[in-house]
């Protein structure tokens, strides 16, 4: 057995490694993976052995798109509840979005406020995105030096007045500033002019809401974003891609060497417009859940690498904000705890493997954020794991979810994949829905 300090060995007939799934024994020393060894390697004297049988040992998931809303809107969510939901769902690292909290993460002082709130409550490792708004170009470099992982901006209204969108001139200015110090700009890409021109019919009909957020709004915004990135040699990331029409644009840009990456989300990949009942605003998000044919094309984009990763865009709110009127209801899907089983249920139906899921939901988001110790079961990485029973099923009961407001678009759905336990740096943090005391660390970008 490798290394004299090994104190834990995790064994499974199915360990998902960068080289593929195989029987293996994973040796852990001091919270770090020491070695990935043959399955029948004997554990050293004094080391604890955990044998998971045929349950799958996955790298802990990395979710780079979570709205924790803490402090300031903690009735919507908070670090205690969000990180418990993450741990229960196999997520061992998350990055918090800079808006919906008060204050937003747009200055170094505001970042420190959020860090102080998060530190005692984090059940999983937690990092922070900064925000790029019209008034804070001067704050971007100081925020980067303070350890944020990059900067989020909106090209259309964000829904909260303290986080205004960037127009094209402001986008170019912020992007140039961020590119100047080698940072990453992550973008909610919907064009405000297309949104303004779209039909706006309030009410409970999902078809009317869908018409109000047309694909053209995404496509045009992404086209402009790519043009700026190409001109400035900037690194940009398209958030929560919903319109499959944009995939050819993105694929062409990647072939040309434009530094663009793309994510999509469980709701776009597992839910369809055709199944959304009128008035069911738990399904409302922006951009919206689109038609089944669009979803098929998103999966093709994942399969061919045009879409890099899958993250939750967990954006919860209080129950009263989910009014039956799609125009006025808060837009956001709560899925933090359910992303892995939701994606696995659909991935297996479409012939994908858990190797694919681990790449999309762990390795790729870790790479996006530069989290070099996360995202894979290999020597030198943090000993972060999710243990999944891939053939077991469960029916989603909102009352059993850990996020603060038990509203979810997945209520009543039967999903494949039960998360048996989650491990953070070699410590079991969740086991069959029972959570340990918080041991998550606050992360800063590798300088």
Coordinates of C-alpha atoms in Angstrom, one line a residue:
X1 CA 0.0 0.0 0.0
X2 CA 1.4 3.3 -1.1
X3 CA 2.7 5.9 1.5
X4 CA 3.3 5.5 5.2
X5 CA 0.6 7.9 6.2
X6 CA -2.4 6.2 4.7
X7 CA -5.2 6.2 7.2
X8 CA -8.2 5.3 5.0
X9 CA -8.9 3.0 2.1
X10 CA -12.1 3.2 0.1
X11 CA -12.9 0.1 -2.1
X12 CA -15.4 -0.5 -4.8
X13 CA -15.9 -2.8 -7.8
X14 CA -16.7 0.4 -9.7
X15 CA -14.4 3.4 -9.2
X16 CA -14.7 6.2 -11.8
X17 CA -11.2 7.4 -12.6
X18 CA -9.9 9.6 -15.5
X19 CA -8.9 6.4 -17.2
X20 CA -12.3 4.8 -16.9
X21 CA -14.3 2.8 -14.4
X22 CA -12.7 -0.2 -12.8
X23 CA -12.4 -2.1 -9.5
X24 CA -10.0 -0.2 -7.3
X25 CA -8.9 0.6 -3.8
X26 CA -8.4 4.3 -3.1
X27 CA -5.8 5.1 -0.5
X28 CA -6.2 8.4 1.4
X29 CA -3.6 10.1 3.5
X30 CA -4.2 13.4 5.3
X31 CA -7.3 14.2 3.3
X32 CA -5.6 13.7 0.0
X33 CA -5.7 10.8 -2.5
X34 CA -2.4 9.0 -2.0
X35 CA -2.9 6.3 -4.7
X36 CA -5.5 4.4 -6.8
X37 CA -4.5 0.8 -6.4
X38 CA -5.7 -2.6 -7.5
X39 CA -9.0 -3.7 -5.9
X40 CA -7.6 -6.4 -3.7
X41 CA -4.6 -4.4 -2.3
X42 CA -4.4 -5.0 1.4
X43 CA -5.0 -2.0 3.6
X44 CA -2.1 -1.1 5.8
X45 CA -2.1 -1.7 9.5
X46 CA -4.1 1.0 11.3
X47 CA -5.9 2.2 8.2
X48 CA -9.7 2.1 8.1
X49 CA -11.2 0.1 5.2
X50 CA -14.6 1.1 3.7
X51 CA -15.9 -1.3 1.2
X52 CA -18.8 -0.1 -0.9
X53 CA -19.4 -3.3 -2.8
X54 CA -20.9 -2.6 -6.2
X55 CA -21.9 1.0 -5.4
X56 CA -20.0 3.4 -7.6
X57 CA -17.3 5.6 -6.2
X58 CA -17.4 8.9 -8.1
X59 CA -15.3 12.0 -7.7
X60 CA -17.2 14.5 -5.6
X61 CA -19.3 16.8 -7.8
X62 CA -18.2 20.4 -8.4
X63 CA -21.1 22.8 -8.9
X64 CA -19.9 26.2 -10.1
X65 CA -23.3 27.8 -10.4
X66 CA -25.2 28.1 -7.1
X67 CA -27.2 31.1 -5.8
X68 CA -26.9 30.8 -2.0
X69 CA -28.5 34.3 -1.4
X70 CA -26.7 34.7 2.0
X71 CA -26.6 37.2 3.7
X72 CA -29.5 39.5 2.9
X73 CA -32.0 37.1 1.3
X74 CA -31.6 34.2 3.7
X75 CA -35.3 33.5 3.7
X76 CA -34.7 32.3 0.1
X77 CA -31.6 30.1 0.9
X78 CA -28.4 30.2 3.0
X79 CA -25.0 28.6 3.4
X80 CA -26.2 26.2 6.0
X81 CA -29.1 24.8 4.0
X82 CA -27.6 25.0 0.5
X83 CA -24.4 23.2 1.5
X84 CA -26.4 20.5 3.3
X85 CA -28.4 20.0 0.2
X86 CA -25.2 19.9 -1.8
X87 CA -23.6 17.3 0.4
X88 CA -26.7 15.1 0.4
X89 CA -26.6 15.2 -3.4
X90 CA -23.0 14.2 -3.8
X91 CA -21.6 17.8 -4.4
X92 CA -18.5 18.4 -2.4
X93 CA -17.5 21.8 -3.8
X94 CA -19.7 24.7 -4.9
X95 CA -19.1 28.3 -6.1
X96 CA -21.5 30.9 -5.0
X97 CA -23.0 33.4 -7.5
X98 CA -22.4 37.1 -6.7
X99 CA -26.0 38.2 -6.8
X100 CA -29.3 37.7 -4.8
X101 CA -27.3 38.2 -1.6
X102 CA -27.2 41.6 0.0
X103 CA -24.6 42.8 -0.5
X104 CA -23.7 41.4 -3.9
X105 CA -20.1 40.3 -4.4
X106 CA -19.0 43.4 -6.3
X107 CA -16.3 44.8 -4.0
X108 CA -13.7 43.2 -1.8
X109 CA -15.5 44.4 1.3
X110 CA -18.7 42.7 0.2
X111 CA -16.7 39.5 -0.6
X112 CA -15.4 39.5 3.0
X113 CA -18.9 40.0 4.3
X114 CA -20.0 36.9 2.5
X115 CA -17.0 34.9 3.5
X116 CA -17.6 35.7 7.2
X117 CA -21.2 34.5 6.9
X118 CA -20.3 31.3 5.0
X119 CA -17.3 30.2 7.1
X120 CA -19.1 28.6 10.1
X121 CA -22.0 27.2 8.0
X122 CA -20.3 25.4 5.0
X123 CA -20.8 21.7 4.8
X124 CA -18.9 21.5 1.5
X125 CA -15.9 23.5 0.2
X126 CA -17.2 26.9 -1.0
X127 CA -15.7 29.5 -3.3
X128 CA -17.1 32.8 -4.7
X129 CA -17.6 34.4 -8.1
X130 CA -17.2 38.2 -8.3
X131 CA -19.7 40.4 -10.1
X132 CA -19.2 42.7 -13.1
X133 CA -21.7 45.6 -13.1
X134 CA -21.5 49.0 -14.8
X135 CA -20.0 50.8 -11.8
X136 CA -17.3 48.4 -10.6
X137 CA -14.6 48.1 -13.3
X138 CA -12.1 49.5 -10.7
X139 CA -13.1 46.7 -8.3
X140 CA -12.4 43.8 -10.7
X141 CA -8.7 43.4 -10.2
X142 CA -8.9 43.9 -6.4
X143 CA -11.6 41.2 -6.2
X144 CA -9.4 38.9 -8.4
X145 CA -6.5 39.4 -6.1
X146 CA -8.7 38.7 -3.1
X147 CA -9.4 35.2 -4.6
X148 CA -12.7 35.2 -6.5
X149 CA -12.8 32.6 -9.3
X150 CA -13.9 35.0 -12.0
X151 CA -16.7 37.5 -12.7
X152 CA -20.4 37.1 -13.6
X153 CA -22.3 39.6 -15.7
X154 CA -25.8 39.9 -17.2
X155 CA -26.6 41.3 -20.6
X156 CA -30.3 41.7 -19.8
X157 CA -31.9 42.6 -16.4
X158 CA -30.9 40.3 -13.6
X159 CA -34.2 40.6 -11.7
X160 CA -32.6 42.4 -8.7
X161 CA -31.8 46.2 -8.9
X162 CA -28.5 46.0 -7.0
X163 CA -27.0 43.9 -9.8
X164 CA -27.6 45.8 -13.1
X165 CA -26.8 44.4 -16.5
X166 CA -23.9 45.5 -18.8
X167 CA -24.6 47.1 -22.2
X168 CA -22.3 46.2 -25.1
X169 CA -19.9 49.0 -24.4
X170 CA -19.7 48.2 -20.7
X171 CA -19.3 44.5 -21.6
X172 CA -16.3 45.3 -23.8
X173 CA -14.8 47.5 -21.1
X174 CA -15.2 44.9 -18.3
X175 CA -14.0 42.1 -20.6
X176 CA -10.9 44.0 -21.6
X177 CA -10.1 44.7 -17.9
X178 CA -10.6 41.0 -16.9
X179 CA -8.6 39.7 -19.9
X180 CA -5.8 42.1 -19.0
X181 CA -5.1 40.1 -15.8
X182 CA -6.0 36.7 -17.2
X183 CA -9.4 36.3 -15.5
X184 CA -12.6 34.6 -16.6
X185 CA -15.9 36.3 -17.4
X186 CA -19.0 34.2 -17.1
X187 CA -22.1 35.6 -18.8
X188 CA -25.9 35.4 -18.6
X189 CA -26.4 35.7 -22.3
X190 CA -29.8 36.9 -23.3
X191 CA -30.1 40.0 -25.6
X192 CA -32.3 42.7 -24.0
X193 CA -33.6 44.0 -27.4
X194 CA -34.9 40.6 -28.4
X195 CA -36.5 40.2 -25.0
X196 CA -38.1 43.7 -25.3
X197 CA -39.5 42.8 -28.8
X198 CA -40.9 39.4 -27.7
X199 CA -44.6 39.1 -26.9
X200 CA -45.3 39.7 -23.2
X201 CA -48.5 38.0 -22.2
X202 CA -48.9 37.6 -18.4
X203 CA -50.7 34.7 -17.0
X204 CA -50.4 31.0 -16.2
X205 CA -49.8 29.7 -19.7
X206 CA -46.3 28.3 -20.1
X207 CA -46.4 28.7 -23.9
X208 CA -46.8 32.5 -23.4
X209 CA -43.8 32.6 -21.0
X210 CA -41.7 30.5 -23.5
X211 CA -42.6 33.0 -26.3
X212 CA -41.4 35.9 -24.1
X213 CA -37.8 34.4 -23.9
X214 CA -37.1 33.4 -27.5
X215 CA -34.1 31.5 -28.6
X216 CA -33.0 34.5 -30.7
X217 CA -32.3 36.4 -27.5
X218 CA -29.7 33.8 -26.5
X219 CA -28.3 33.3 -30.0
X220 CA -27.7 37.0 -30.6
X221 CA -26.2 37.5 -27.2
X222 CA -23.8 34.6 -27.6
X223 CA -22.8 35.7 -31.1
X224 CA -21.9 39.2 -29.7
X225 CA -20.0 37.6 -26.8
X226 CA -17.9 35.5 -29.1
X227 CA -17.1 38.5 -31.2
X228 CA -15.9 40.5 -28.2
X229 CA -13.9 37.5 -26.9
X230 CA -12.2 36.9 -30.3
X231 CA -11.2 40.6 -30.6
X232 CA -9.9 40.8 -27.0
X233 CA -8.5 37.3 -26.8
X234 CA -10.6 37.0 -23.6
X235 CA -11.7 33.9 -21.7
X236 CA -15.5 33.8 -21.6
X237 CA -18.0 31.2 -20.3
X238 CA -21.7 31.0 -21.4
X239 CA -23.9 30.3 -18.5
X240 CA -27.0 27.9 -18.5
X241 CA -27.2 27.4 -22.3
X242 CA -30.9 26.7 -23.2
X243 CA -31.0 27.4 -26.9
X244 CA -29.6 24.5 -29.0
X245 CA -29.6 26.9 -32.0
X246 CA -26.4 28.5 -30.6
X247 CA -24.4 25.3 -30.6
X248 CA -23.1 25.7 -34.2
X249 CA -21.9 29.2 -33.4
X250 CA -20.1 28.0 -30.3
X251 CA -18.6 25.0 -32.0
X252 CA -17.3 27.2 -34.8
X253 CA -15.8 29.6 -32.3
X254 CA -14.0 26.8 -30.5
X255 CA -12.6 25.5 -33.7
X256 CA -11.2 29.0 -34.4
X257 CA -9.5 29.1 -31.1
X258 CA -11.8 31.5 -29.3
X259 CA -11.5 30.9 -25.6
X260 CA -15.2 30.1 -24.9
X261 CA -16.7 27.4 -22.7
X262 CA -20.3 26.5 -22.1
X263 CA -22.5 25.0 -19.4
X264 CA -26.0 23.6 -19.4
X265 CA -28.2 22.6 -16.5
X266 CA -30.1 19.5 -15.3
X267 CA -33.5 21.3 -15.9
X268 CA -32.7 21.9 -19.6
X269 CA -31.4 18.4 -20.0
X270 CA -34.2 16.5 -18.2
X271 CA -37.4 18.6 -18.3
X272 CA -39.3 19.8 -21.4
X273 CA -41.7 22.6 -22.2
X274 CA -44.3 20.0 -23.3
X275 CA -44.6 18.7 -19.8
X276 CA -44.9 22.0 -17.9
X277 CA -48.4 22.4 -16.5
X278 CA -50.0 25.9 -16.8
X279 CA -49.4 27.8 -13.6
X280 CA -46.6 25.5 -12.5
X281 CA -44.0 28.3 -12.0
X282 CA -41.6 26.0 -10.1
X283 CA -40.5 25.3 -13.7
X284 CA -39.8 28.9 -14.4
X285 CA -36.2 29.9 -15.1
X286 CA -34.5 32.3 -17.5
X287 CA -33.6 31.3 -20.1
X288 CA -36.5 28.9 -20.1
X289 CA -36.9 25.1 -20.3
X290 CA -37.5 24.5 -24.1
X291 CA -39.0 21.8 -26.2
X292 CA -38.0 18.1 -26.4
X293 CA -36.4 18.5 -29.8
X294 CA -34.2 21.3 -28.4
X295 CA -33.2 19.0 -25.5
X296 CA -32.1 16.3 -27.9
X297 CA -29.8 18.8 -29.6
X298 CA -28.3 19.9 -26.2
X299 CA -27.5 16.3 -25.4
X300 CA -25.8 16.0 -28.8
X301 CA -23.8 19.1 -27.9
X302 CA -22.7 17.4 -24.7
X303 CA -21.7 14.3 -26.5
X304 CA -19.6 16.1 -29.0
X305 CA -17.9 18.4 -26.5
X306 CA -19.5 21.7 -27.6
X307 CA -21.1 21.9 -24.1
X308 CA -18.4 21.5 -21.5
X309 CA -20.2 20.9 -18.2
X310 CA -23.4 20.5 -16.3
X311 CA -24.1 22.6 -13.2
X312 CA -27.2 23.3 -11.2
X313 CA -28.0 27.0 -11.5
X314 CA -29.8 26.4 -8.2
X315 CA -31.8 29.6 -7.7
X316 CA -34.3 29.2 -5.0
X317 CA -36.9 31.6 -3.5
X318 CA -39.6 31.6 -1.0
X319 CA -42.8 29.7 -1.9
X320 CA -44.9 32.9 -2.1
X321 CA -42.7 34.2 -4.9
X322 CA -43.7 31.3 -7.1
X323 CA -47.1 32.8 -8.0
X324 CA -49.1 31.0 -10.7
X325 CA -48.4 33.9 -13.1
X326 CA -45.3 33.1 -15.2
X327 CA -44.6 36.8 -15.9
X328 CA -44.4 37.8 -12.2
X329 CA -43.2 34.7 -10.5
X330 CA -39.5 34.5 -9.5
X331 CA -37.5 32.7 -12.1
X332 CA -35.2 29.9 -10.7
X333 CA -35.1 26.1 -10.4
X334 CA -34.2 24.5 -7.1
X335 CA -32.2 21.3 -7.9
X336 CA -29.0 21.3 -5.9
X337 CA -29.6 18.0 -4.2
X338 CA -31.1 16.3 -7.3
X339 CA -28.8 17.2 -10.1
X340 CA -26.8 13.9 -10.1
X341 CA -29.8 11.5 -10.1
X342 CA -31.7 13.7 -12.5
X343 CA -28.8 13.7 -15.0
X344 CA -28.0 10.1 -14.5
X345 CA -31.6 9.1 -15.1
X346 CA -31.6 10.8 -18.5
X347 CA -27.9 10.0 -19.3
X348 CA -28.4 6.2 -18.9
X349 CA -31.6 6.4 -21.0
X350 CA -29.6 8.0 -23.8
X351 CA -26.7 5.5 -23.5
X352 CA -24.2 7.6 -21.6
X353 CA -22.0 6.2 -18.8
X354 CA -21.2 7.4 -15.3
X355 CA -17.7 8.3 -16.7
X356 CA -19.5 10.9 -18.9
X357 CA -21.5 12.2 -15.9
X358 CA -18.3 12.5 -13.8
X359 CA -16.6 14.4 -16.6
X360 CA -19.5 16.8 -17.1
X361 CA -20.3 17.4 -13.4
X362 CA -17.0 17.1 -11.7
X363 CA -13.9 17.2 -13.9
X364 CA -15.1 19.9 -16.3
X365 CA -16.5 22.4 -13.7
X366 CA -13.3 22.0 -11.7
X367 CA -11.2 22.7 -14.7
X368 CA -13.4 25.8 -15.6
X369 CA -12.7 27.3 -12.1
X370 CA -9.1 26.2 -12.0
X371 CA -9.7 23.9 -9.0
X372 CA -6.7 21.7 -9.5
X373 CA -7.3 19.6 -6.4
X374 CA -10.9 18.8 -7.3
X375 CA -12.7 16.9 -10.0
X376 CA -11.0 13.4 -10.3
X377 CA -10.1 10.3 -8.4
X378 CA -6.3 10.4 -8.8
X379 CA -3.2 10.8 -6.7
X380 CA -2.7 14.3 -5.4
X381 CA -6.3 15.4 -5.5
X382 CA -8.5 16.1 -2.5
X383 CA -10.2 12.9 -1.2
X384 CA -13.7 14.1 -2.2
X385 CA -16.1 11.4 -3.2
X386 CA -19.8 10.6 -3.9
X387 CA -21.0 7.0 -3.4
X388 CA -23.9 6.3 -5.8
X389 CA -26.2 3.3 -6.0
X390 CA -26.8 3.8 -9.7
X391 CA -29.7 1.3 -10.2
X392 CA -31.6 2.2 -7.1
X393 CA -34.6 4.5 -7.6
X394 CA -36.5 7.0 -5.4
X395 CA -39.4 9.3 -5.9
X396 CA -38.7 13.0 -5.2
X397 CA -40.5 14.2 -2.1
X398 CA -39.9 18.0 -1.6
X399 CA -40.3 17.6 2.2
X400 CA -37.1 15.4 2.2
X401 CA -34.9 18.0 0.5
X402 CA -32.4 20.1 2.5
X403 CA -32.6 23.4 0.7
X404 CA -34.6 26.0 2.6
X405 CA -37.8 26.2 0.6
X406 CA -39.2 22.8 -0.4
X407 CA -40.2 23.9 -3.9
X408 CA -38.8 21.9 -6.9
X409 CA -39.8 21.1 -10.5
X410 CA -38.8 17.5 -9.8
X411 CA -41.5 16.8 -7.2
X412 CA -43.1 13.4 -7.8
X413 CA -40.5 12.3 -10.4
X414 CA -38.9 8.8 -10.0
X415 CA -35.2 9.1 -10.5
X416 CA -32.3 6.5 -10.8
X417 CA -29.3 6.9 -8.6
X418 CA -29.3 7.1 -4.8
X419 CA -26.4 9.0 -3.2
X420 CA -25.4 6.8 -0.3
X421 CA -22.7 9.0 1.1
X422 CA -20.4 12.0 0.4
X423 CA -16.9 12.5 1.5
X424 CA -14.8 15.7 1.8
X425 CA -11.1 15.3 2.2
X426 CA -11.5 11.8 3.5
X427 CA -14.3 12.6 6.0
X428 CA -17.8 11.3 5.5
X429 CA -20.0 14.4 5.5
X430 CA -23.3 12.8 4.5
X431 CA -24.6 9.3 4.9
X432 CA -28.1 8.2 3.8
X433 CA -29.4 11.6 4.3
X434 CA -27.8 12.2 7.7
X435 CA -25.4 15.2 7.7
X436 CA -22.2 15.6 9.8
X437 CA -21.2 18.9 11.4
X438 CA -19.9 21.4 8.8
X439 CA -16.2 21.0 7.8
X440 CA -16.2 22.8 4.5
X441 CA -13.4 25.2 3.7
X442 CA -13.6 28.6 2.0
X443 CA -11.7 28.3 -1.3
X444 CA -9.8 31.0 -3.2
X445 CA -8.6 30.9 -6.7
X446 CA -5.1 29.4 -7.1
X447 CA -2.8 32.4 -7.4

